[in-house]
């Protein structure tokens, strides 16, 4: 069973559209994250939720809205997609956000905006 | 502020040769260091991590890393690489808030 699963894996869409990426973890973790990997493969955190509460928001445009219906799910909704949103988006999870806890990543969602 | 610098963007190496991927960190607080691997078109997989204790950390797939506080380094090594080790490798430091701060990544290219 996949520990952190996200769908879809590949998504091609036009500018201006609204899209969502879903994420689920079956590890029993309290904390979930969204990371963005740009075209130069640089990885940066976008959001973090602990037990459905937003704890990290890294100055991401408000077109991006995470939603956590329960602690096992963290979905990412993107409004009015722009070309610059093309990237790989990784969902991840960990136990409580202590510094020593390992963060487990999903397989990534490749978003291409045309 | 914490930061990570991976000194090599690409490391080409022949199969069965040893390899070292370099990582330096900057942190004014206790450090928790990680190495992740990303195979082509896949997610990130943890190779190893340093939290405390022994400075030599062994990970999966024959990799190991050494924490050097005086040099603020956490270099990744493998004595003999395989073609299947071709991937992107990321060094990361964990902040007190729990977020991972990644280096720029190193592409390991193993040639036959």
mmCIF file of N, CA and C in Angstrom, chain A residues 5-12 19-23 34 76 89 107-111:
data_model
loop_
_atom_site.group_PDB
_atom_site.id
_atom_site.type_symbol
_atom_site.label_atom_id
_atom_site.label_comp_id
_atom_site.label_asym_id
_atom_site.label_seq_id
_atom_site.Cartn_x
_atom_site.Cartn_y
_atom_site.Cartn_z
ATOM 1 N N UNK A 5 -0.222 9.000 -1.107
ATOM 2 C CA UNK A 5 -0.668 8.899 -2.493
ATOM 3 C C UNK A 5 -1.322 10.199 -2.933
ATOM 4 N N UNK A 6 -1.025 10.586 -4.142
ATOM 5 C CA UNK A 6 -1.577 11.825 -4.666
ATOM 6 C C UNK A 6 -2.058 11.611 -6.091
ATOM 7 N N UNK A 7 -3.124 12.274 -6.426
ATOM 8 C CA UNK A 7 -3.711 12.170 -7.759
ATOM 9 C C UNK A 7 -4.167 13.537 -8.236
ATOM 10 N N UNK A 8 -4.041 13.806 -9.552
ATOM 11 C CA UNK A 8 -3.479 12.906 -10.569
ATOM 12 C C UNK A 8 -1.959 12.974 -10.588
ATOM 13 N N UNK A 9 -1.316 12.028 -11.263
ATOM 14 C CA UNK A 9 0.131 12.080 -11.382
ATOM 15 C C UNK A 9 0.553 13.068 -12.473
ATOM 16 N N UNK A 10 -0.237 13.119 -13.544
ATOM 17 C CA UNK A 10 0.057 14.058 -14.618
ATOM 18 C C UNK A 10 -1.199 14.880 -14.903
ATOM 19 N N UNK A 11 -0.997 16.154 -15.121
ATOM 20 C CA UNK A 11 -2.124 17.051 -15.384
ATOM 21 C C UNK A 11 -1.665 18.128 -16.344
ATOM 22 N N UNK A 12 -2.337 18.190 -17.497
ATOM 23 C CA UNK A 12 -2.073 19.248 -18.471
ATOM 24 C C UNK A 12 -3.349 20.063 -18.588
ATOM 25 N N UNK A 19 -7.847 23.898 -10.959
ATOM 26 C CA UNK A 19 -7.604 22.468 -10.818
ATOM 27 C C UNK A 19 -7.292 22.109 -9.365
ATOM 28 N N UNK A 20 -7.478 20.832 -9.059
ATOM 29 C CA UNK A 20 -7.175 20.338 -7.714
ATOM 30 C C UNK A 20 -6.277 19.109 -7.790
ATOM 31 N N UNK A 21 -5.430 18.983 -6.789
ATOM 32 C CA UNK A 21 -4.604 17.784 -6.607
ATOM 33 C C UNK A 21 -4.959 17.216 -5.241
ATOM 34 N N UNK A 22 -5.249 15.927 -5.229
ATOM 35 C CA UNK A 22 -5.666 15.306 -3.976
ATOM 36 C C UNK A 22 -4.516 14.523 -3.359
ATOM 37 N N UNK A 23 -4.516 14.459 -2.050
ATOM 38 C CA UNK A 23 -3.468 13.732 -1.341
ATOM 39 C C UNK A 23 -4.050 13.025 -0.132
ATOM 40 N N UNK A 34 2.605 20.392 1.513
ATOM 41 C CA UNK A 34 2.742 20.496 0.062
ATOM 42 C C UNK A 34 4.067 21.190 -0.233
ATOM 43 N N UNK A 76 -4.921 20.232 -2.636
ATOM 44 C CA UNK A 76 -4.414 21.528 -3.094
ATOM 45 C C UNK A 76 -5.256 22.006 -4.258
ATOM 46 N N UNK A 89 4.336 19.003 -7.950
ATOM 47 C CA UNK A 89 3.839 19.263 -6.605
ATOM 48 C C UNK A 89 3.875 17.964 -5.805
ATOM 49 N N UNK A 107 4.440 10.490 -4.698
ATOM 50 C CA UNK A 107 5.130 10.306 -5.963
ATOM 51 C C UNK A 107 5.160 11.569 -6.813
ATOM 52 N N UNK A 108 4.431 12.567 -6.417
ATOM 53 C CA UNK A 108 4.451 13.831 -7.152
ATOM 54 C C UNK A 108 3.330 13.933 -8.175
ATOM 55 N N UNK A 109 2.938 15.162 -8.438
ATOM 56 C CA UNK A 109 1.939 15.459 -9.485
ATOM 57 C C UNK A 109 2.568 16.462 -10.439
ATOM 58 N N UNK A 110 2.715 16.033 -11.696
ATOM 59 C CA UNK A 110 3.351 16.875 -12.710
ATOM 60 C C UNK A 110 2.291 17.757 -13.356
ATOM 61 N N UNK A 111 2.315 19.036 -13.068
ATOM 62 C CA UNK A 111 1.338 19.974 -13.605
ATOM 63 C C UNK A 111 1.966 20.787 -14.728
#
